[in-house]
Structures are given as C-alpha cells and as structure tokens.
Amino acid sequence: MDYAKIASAWQDGDREAGDALFNAIGGELRAIAASRLRQERHCSLSTGDLVNEAIIKLFRLNIMEFQGRAHILALASRLMRQILIDEARKRGRDKHHHTSITLTTNVANWEMPIDLLSMELVLEELAEIDEQRAKLVEMRFFGGMTNADIAVVLGVSEPTVKRRWAATRAWLRHRLDRPA
C-alpha cells in the first residue's frame, strides 16, 4: 500500500482515501492511544477521542507531505503527545486534580509514575541538546513505535535506534528522578 499517495489524496479531499488510510493504520493508532490513556485518571479523553483529535490535526496539516506509514505514525504520536500535554495542563490548573500518571507501553517498559508536564519539560531540554533523540523518545514513549519504524523515520539503522533508546532512556530516568 502506498501510504504517501493515499495520505496525499486524503489531504486533497478524497474521503475514500482517508477511509482507506485509517482502515490500514487505525488499529495501530488505537493501540497507541489506548496505551497512553491506560493509567490516566481525571482525563475526559477516550481512546477514540484521542485518535479522532490526532486525525483532525493530521488533516489540518495540509502542507505536510507524508512519506510513508512510519512517518504518519510518528506524526500521529507527536500529535497525541501534544493533545495529552494540553489536557494535563488544563487539569494542572485545578490543583485538586493534579496527579502523576503512569505511562506504559508494551515497547517502552516504563514502570515508574511519570508526570506528563515534568516529562514535557525534560523532553524540551533534550530537544535543545539533541533533537533527534527527543524525536526518538516521542515516537517510542508516546507513540509506542517499533525500532524498525523509528529507524525509517530517523534515517538510521535499527541497532542505532536501540543503542540511542537505551542511553536516552537512562538519561530521562536520571532527569526525571533529579529535576533541575
């Protein structure tokens, strides 16, 4: 399936292309969204809500040229992250509902509770140091993407992704355990 061609047709207004695209990757998008929301409390978003908001944001990026399935999933991961961060910020305004949540995916194997706003600050710091590693975290941690898909998006080998993920995950844990 030529994901780039179908995505382009969808952005040009072809609803059938949009249906075909999301039938092809909808399961993956729902799995990403479900993993993000599994431990979420006080969140008004459902898995479907998160997927739908990401799809709407994808459609609005009509200047974006999709290069394939992995790129679409990477962008959806980024958009879901932004949606969840926005939701956490809204909840953070009400001090009574500010809680830490545990983000877990079957890929990342994070077991510690992570506050989304703290993670966002640490990711912004990482992006200033190494933007590609910040993208790797976004795709792996927030998107649950595989090493193979991340390698395609970043243009590196799978072993490189694996090594960078291990080192970056250790750095993240250190920074989240000892905030500056």
Short mmCIF file of C-alpha atoms in Angstrom, two decimals, residues 44-105:
data_model
loop_
_atom_site.label_atom_id
_atom_site.label_comp_id
_atom_site.label_asym_id
_atom_site.label_seq_id
_atom_site.Cartn_x
_atom_site.Cartn_y
_atom_site.Cartn_z
CA SER A 44 -12.01 13.34 29.76
CA LEU A 45 -10.50 11.77 26.64
CA SER A 46 -11.29 8.25 25.49
CA THR A 47 -9.14 6.23 23.12
CA GLY A 48 -11.47 7.20 20.28
CA ASP A 49 -11.34 10.86 21.29
CA LEU A 50 -7.55 10.86 21.25
CA VAL A 51 -7.38 9.12 17.87
CA ASN A 52 -10.03 11.43 16.41
CA GLU A 53 -8.28 14.57 17.65
CA ALA A 54 -4.99 13.32 16.19
CA ILE A 55 -6.66 12.56 12.85
CA ILE A 56 -8.24 16.03 12.75
CA LYS A 57 -4.86 17.61 13.45
CA LEU A 58 -3.23 15.41 10.78
CA PHE A 59 -5.81 16.53 8.22
CA ARG A 60 -5.24 20.19 9.07
CA LEU A 61 -1.53 19.80 8.30
CA ASN A 62 -2.27 20.04 4.60
CA ILE A 63 1.18 21.43 3.84
CA MET A 64 2.77 18.28 5.23
CA GLU A 65 3.96 15.66 2.78
CA PHE A 66 3.66 12.17 4.22
CA GLN A 67 6.49 9.84 3.25
CA GLY A 68 5.00 6.54 4.39
CA ARG A 69 3.37 4.55 7.18
CA ALA A 70 6.17 5.11 9.71
CA HIS A 71 6.11 8.87 9.13
CA ILE A 72 2.33 9.01 9.56
CA LEU A 73 2.60 7.06 12.84
CA ALA A 74 5.44 9.32 14.01
CA LEU A 75 3.41 12.42 13.32
CA ALA A 76 0.34 10.92 14.99
CA SER A 77 2.50 10.10 18.02
CA ARG A 78 3.65 13.70 18.21
CA LEU A 79 0.10 14.99 17.88
CA MET A 80 -1.18 12.61 20.57
CA ARG A 81 1.61 13.78 22.85
CA GLN A 82 0.59 17.40 22.28
CA ILE A 83 -3.06 16.58 22.93
CA LEU A 84 -2.22 14.78 26.19
CA ILE A 85 0.09 17.57 27.32
CA ASP A 86 -2.65 20.13 26.63
CA GLU A 87 -5.10 18.00 28.60
CA ALA A 88 -2.62 17.69 31.51
CA ARG A 89 -2.08 21.45 31.51
CA LYS A 90 -5.83 22.01 31.73
CA ARG A 91 -6.04 19.59 34.64
CA GLY A 92 -2.97 21.18 36.23
CA ARG A 93 -4.82 24.45 36.56
CA ASP A 94 -7.05 22.77 39.08
CA LYS A 95 -4.66 21.79 41.88
CA HIS A 96 -7.14 19.27 43.31
CA HIS A 97 -6.87 17.08 40.23
CA HIS A 98 -3.14 17.32 39.57
CA THR A 99 -1.85 13.77 39.81
CA SER A 100 1.00 11.78 38.42
CA ILE A 101 0.10 9.14 35.88
CA THR A 102 1.96 6.10 34.72
CA LEU A 103 2.57 5.98 31.01
CA THR A 104 3.21 2.45 29.88
CA THR A 105 3.54 0.77 26.54
#
